[in-house]
């Protein structure tokens, strides 16, 4: 089992930064795009970065399995024996990359005993890097300046709810919000970057009523836990990691303040 320490975290951060430099080069010209079996796009950048990060992690921790969105055809029977593994999304926000919004990221996380414990989210064009380790806080490096991210308890002092979302299912989400709250939507890029906005206190939550993979939420789990937030599904239960045949997450909400009565704010089943 990898010892969680700042040296390991810095090594992972460096890999993410190097991957980001490669992504910048791909971003400067048009890339080949294919459509995967789940009808989502994949580019040559996704595949190159996946291979690059995989090789770097193998050098760093030769005995730790690696699960990448672009290399995830591993049966549950084999995965169940994993005490720990790396989970990577080489290009979180592929559609954002294709659409040239700048709002995409490289995501690398470590899972131990089925719980994410360490991770990095790096947005190369935005020059933002979130990094976190269980029990050791969450940090944002922006334009070479590093600052700790703090909790945002009591953020909802009024009945205004700031929700980060993608382009789809907005009306469905809004219909789930208790009518006593005034919802304001911020449309933003990749899942991990929306988690970053929550950790920074720029929004109260992120609601996702669409398919995502475990690699989309793993690092966000640690990041938000370290600032007093959490992620739950539409039954207000936590997400699971490496415990199901599929990697597809249930629909979920990420929140900045886990102490709030979210079952009152979101009324999914009413």
Short mmCIF file of C-alpha atoms in Angstrom, two decimals, residues 36-263:
data_model
loop_
_atom_site.label_atom_id
_atom_site.label_comp_id
_atom_site.label_asym_id
_atom_site.label_seq_id
_atom_site.Cartn_x
_atom_site.Cartn_y
_atom_site.Cartn_z
CA UNK A 36 -16.97 5.39 -28.65
CA UNK A 37 -19.54 2.66 -28.04
CA UNK A 38 -21.23 4.83 -25.38
CA UNK A 39 -21.68 7.55 -28.03
CA UNK A 40 -19.17 9.90 -26.38
CA UNK A 41 -16.24 11.37 -28.32
CA UNK A 42 -12.60 10.38 -27.91
CA UNK A 43 -9.67 12.16 -29.53
CA UNK A 44 -6.08 11.24 -30.26
CA UNK A 45 -5.22 13.55 -27.34
CA UNK A 46 -7.25 11.40 -24.89
CA UNK A 47 -5.42 8.27 -26.03
CA UNK A 48 -1.94 9.81 -26.02
CA UNK A 49 -2.36 11.36 -22.55
CA UNK A 50 -3.79 8.11 -21.18
CA UNK A 51 -0.71 6.22 -22.38
CA UNK A 52 1.65 8.93 -21.13
CA UNK A 53 0.17 9.02 -17.61
CA UNK A 54 -0.01 5.22 -17.43
CA UNK A 55 3.70 4.90 -18.25
CA UNK A 56 4.65 7.61 -15.72
CA UNK A 57 2.59 5.98 -12.96
CA UNK A 58 4.11 2.58 -13.73
CA UNK A 59 7.55 4.11 -13.21
CA UNK A 60 6.41 5.75 -9.96
CA UNK A 61 4.59 2.72 -8.47
CA UNK A 62 5.32 -0.43 -10.52
CA UNK A 63 3.01 -2.68 -8.48
CA UNK A 64 -0.12 -0.52 -8.35
CA UNK A 65 -2.82 -1.29 -10.96
CA UNK A 66 -3.97 1.56 -13.22
CA UNK A 67 -7.51 2.21 -14.37
CA UNK A 68 -7.96 4.77 -17.14
CA UNK A 69 -11.18 5.86 -18.83
CA UNK A 70 -9.48 4.89 -22.09
CA UNK A 71 -8.32 1.50 -20.78
CA UNK A 72 -11.04 0.19 -18.48
CA UNK A 73 -11.96 -3.20 -19.93
CA UNK A 74 -11.00 -5.01 -16.72
CA UNK A 75 -13.52 -7.49 -15.28
CA UNK A 76 -14.82 -7.00 -11.73
CA UNK A 77 -13.46 -10.42 -10.72
CA UNK A 78 -9.93 -9.15 -11.33
CA UNK A 79 -10.54 -5.71 -9.82
CA UNK A 80 -12.03 -7.05 -6.59
CA UNK A 81 -8.55 -8.15 -5.49
CA UNK A 82 -7.20 -4.60 -5.77
CA UNK A 83 -6.36 -3.06 -2.41
CA UNK A 84 -5.40 0.14 -4.19
CA UNK A 85 -5.23 1.47 -7.74
CA UNK A 86 -4.71 4.62 -9.77
CA UNK A 87 -7.77 6.04 -11.50
CA UNK A 88 -7.22 8.51 -14.33
CA UNK A 89 -9.25 10.59 -16.71
CA UNK A 90 -6.64 11.72 -19.22
CA UNK A 91 -8.93 14.39 -20.67
CA UNK A 92 -11.91 15.22 -18.49
CA UNK A 93 -14.13 17.33 -20.71
CA UNK A 94 -13.32 15.91 -24.15
CA UNK A 95 -16.29 17.77 -25.61
CA UNK A 96 -15.03 20.99 -24.02
CA UNK A 97 -11.64 20.32 -25.61
CA UNK A 98 -13.28 19.79 -29.01
CA UNK A 99 -15.45 22.90 -28.55
CA UNK A 100 -12.36 24.90 -27.51
CA UNK A 101 -13.84 26.29 -24.28
CA UNK A 102 -10.53 25.82 -22.34
CA UNK A 103 -12.60 24.15 -19.57
CA UNK A 104 -11.05 20.67 -19.56
CA UNK A 105 -8.60 18.93 -17.25
CA UNK A 106 -6.21 16.07 -16.56
CA UNK A 107 -7.34 14.02 -13.55
CA UNK A 108 -5.23 11.52 -11.60
CA UNK A 109 -6.43 9.88 -8.38
CA UNK A 110 -5.42 7.12 -5.98
CA UNK A 111 -8.04 4.80 -4.47
CA UNK A 112 -7.28 2.66 -1.40
CA UNK A 113 -9.77 0.13 0.03
CA UNK A 114 -12.41 1.39 -2.43
CA UNK A 115 -12.18 5.03 -1.27
CA UNK A 116 -10.38 7.83 -3.13
CA UNK A 117 -7.57 9.22 -0.95
CA UNK A 118 -5.37 11.46 -3.12
CA UNK A 119 -5.63 13.32 -6.38
CA UNK A 120 -4.82 16.10 -8.79
CA UNK A 121 -7.04 18.03 -11.23
CA UNK A 122 -5.02 20.11 -13.69
CA UNK A 123 -6.56 22.52 -16.21
CA UNK A 124 -3.63 23.44 -18.48
CA UNK A 125 -5.22 26.28 -20.44
CA UNK A 126 -6.76 27.87 -17.33
CA UNK A 127 -3.43 27.45 -15.46
CA UNK A 128 -5.28 25.98 -12.46
CA UNK A 129 -4.26 22.88 -10.51
CA UNK A 130 -6.25 21.46 -7.60
CA UNK A 131 -4.43 18.92 -5.44
CA UNK A 132 -5.52 17.11 -2.32
CA UNK A 133 -4.79 14.23 0.05
CA UNK A 134 -7.10 12.72 2.67
CA UNK A 135 -6.55 14.36 6.04
CA UNK A 136 -4.11 16.91 4.66
CA UNK A 137 -6.31 19.55 3.10
CA UNK A 138 -7.03 20.75 -0.41
CA UNK A 139 -5.07 23.33 -2.39
CA UNK A 140 -5.32 25.36 -5.55
CA UNK A 141 -2.27 26.39 -7.57
CA UNK A 142 -3.20 29.19 -9.93
CA UNK A 143 -0.59 30.97 -12.04
CA UNK A 144 2.16 29.54 -9.79
CA UNK A 145 0.56 30.83 -6.58
CA UNK A 146 -0.62 28.14 -4.13
CA UNK A 147 -3.39 28.71 -1.60
CA UNK A 148 -5.27 26.34 0.71
CA UNK A 149 -8.95 25.83 0.02
CA UNK A 150 -11.14 26.25 3.10
CA UNK A 151 -14.65 25.12 3.96
CA UNK A 152 -17.70 27.08 2.90
CA UNK A 153 -20.12 26.17 5.66
CA UNK A 154 -22.91 28.70 5.99
CA UNK A 155 -22.56 29.68 2.35
CA UNK A 156 -26.33 29.42 1.90
CA UNK A 157 -27.15 32.30 4.24
CA UNK A 158 -29.96 33.34 1.92
CA UNK A 159 -32.28 31.14 -0.12
CA UNK A 160 -30.25 31.62 -3.27
CA UNK A 161 -28.69 28.40 -4.57
CA UNK A 162 -25.81 28.58 -7.04
CA UNK A 163 -25.66 25.39 -9.11
CA UNK A 164 -22.84 24.47 -11.52
CA UNK A 165 -24.08 22.42 -14.45
CA UNK A 166 -23.36 21.26 -17.94
CA UNK A 167 -25.58 22.08 -20.87
CA UNK A 168 -28.02 19.17 -20.50
CA UNK A 169 -30.88 18.36 -18.08
CA UNK A 170 -31.00 21.87 -16.62
CA UNK A 171 -34.79 22.00 -16.44
CA UNK A 172 -34.88 18.58 -14.75
CA UNK A 173 -32.46 19.78 -12.09
CA UNK A 174 -34.31 23.05 -11.55
CA UNK A 175 -37.59 21.17 -11.13
CA UNK A 176 -35.96 19.20 -8.28
CA UNK A 177 -35.06 22.29 -6.26
CA UNK A 178 -37.41 23.19 -3.41
CA UNK A 179 -39.51 26.14 -4.58
CA UNK A 180 -38.44 28.20 -1.56
CA UNK A 181 -34.94 28.41 -3.05
CA UNK A 182 -34.00 30.65 -5.92
CA UNK A 183 -31.66 28.66 -8.17
CA UNK A 184 -28.97 30.33 -10.22
CA UNK A 185 -27.16 28.21 -12.83
CA UNK A 186 -23.52 28.55 -13.84
CA UNK A 187 -22.85 26.53 -16.98
CA UNK A 188 -19.29 25.24 -16.88
CA UNK A 189 -16.95 22.63 -18.32
CA UNK A 190 -15.68 19.27 -17.08
CA UNK A 191 -17.04 17.50 -13.99
CA UNK A 192 -13.76 17.86 -12.13
CA UNK A 193 -13.58 21.59 -12.80
CA UNK A 194 -17.13 22.01 -11.52
CA UNK A 195 -15.98 20.23 -8.34
CA UNK A 196 -13.15 22.78 -8.21
CA UNK A 197 -15.64 25.66 -8.32
CA UNK A 198 -17.44 24.10 -5.35
CA UNK A 199 -14.18 23.69 -3.43
CA UNK A 200 -13.38 27.36 -4.11
CA UNK A 201 -16.79 28.43 -2.80
CA UNK A 202 -17.87 29.89 -6.15
CA UNK A 203 -20.98 27.69 -6.30
CA UNK A 204 -22.98 25.75 -3.70
CA UNK A 205 -23.32 22.53 -5.65
CA UNK A 206 -23.12 20.68 -8.95
CA UNK A 207 -26.01 18.48 -10.04
CA UNK A 208 -25.46 15.82 -12.69
CA UNK A 209 -28.44 14.05 -14.24
CA UNK A 210 -26.47 12.17 -16.88
CA UNK A 211 -23.91 9.41 -17.20
CA UNK A 212 -20.41 9.86 -15.79
CA UNK A 213 -17.66 7.39 -14.86
CA UNK A 214 -15.99 6.73 -11.53
CA UNK A 215 -12.92 8.58 -12.92
CA UNK A 216 -15.09 11.72 -13.17
CA UNK A 217 -15.79 11.85 -9.43
CA UNK A 218 -12.95 10.04 -7.60
CA UNK A 219 -10.64 13.02 -7.08
CA UNK A 220 -13.63 15.29 -6.43
CA UNK A 221 -14.52 13.00 -3.50
CA UNK A 222 -11.24 13.82 -1.74
CA UNK A 223 -11.20 17.47 -2.76
CA UNK A 224 -14.68 18.11 -1.41
CA UNK A 225 -14.26 16.00 1.73
CA UNK A 226 -11.24 18.11 2.65
CA UNK A 227 -13.30 21.32 2.52
CA UNK A 228 -16.40 20.00 4.30
CA UNK A 229 -18.34 18.95 1.21
CA UNK A 230 -19.50 15.61 -0.16
CA UNK A 231 -21.06 13.78 -3.11
CA UNK A 232 -24.33 11.83 -2.95
CA UNK A 233 -26.66 10.10 -5.37
CA UNK A 234 -30.35 10.94 -5.79
CA UNK A 235 -31.13 8.75 -2.76
CA UNK A 236 -28.63 10.84 -0.77
CA UNK A 237 -26.28 7.84 -0.55
CA UNK A 238 -22.51 8.01 -1.25
CA UNK A 239 -21.05 6.87 -4.55
CA UNK A 240 -19.05 3.63 -4.67
CA UNK A 241 -15.71 2.77 -6.28
CA UNK A 242 -14.58 -0.52 -7.78
CA UNK A 243 -17.54 -2.44 -6.35
CA UNK A 244 -19.76 -2.90 -9.43
CA UNK A 245 -19.32 -4.49 -12.88
CA UNK A 246 -19.96 -1.10 -14.47
CA UNK A 247 -18.01 2.13 -13.89
CA UNK A 248 -21.06 4.29 -14.69
CA UNK A 249 -22.02 6.46 -11.72
CA UNK A 250 -25.62 6.98 -10.66
CA UNK A 251 -26.84 10.56 -11.09
CA UNK A 252 -25.42 12.68 -8.29
CA UNK A 253 -25.00 16.04 -6.57
CA UNK A 254 -21.68 17.46 -5.31
CA UNK A 255 -22.08 19.97 -2.48
CA UNK A 256 -19.86 22.48 -0.68
CA UNK A 257 -21.44 22.09 2.76
CA UNK A 258 -22.34 18.57 3.86
CA UNK A 259 -24.02 19.93 7.02
CA UNK A 260 -26.91 21.52 5.13
CA UNK A 261 -30.22 19.70 4.87
CA UNK A 262 -29.88 18.75 1.20
CA UNK A 263 -32.89 16.44 1.41
#
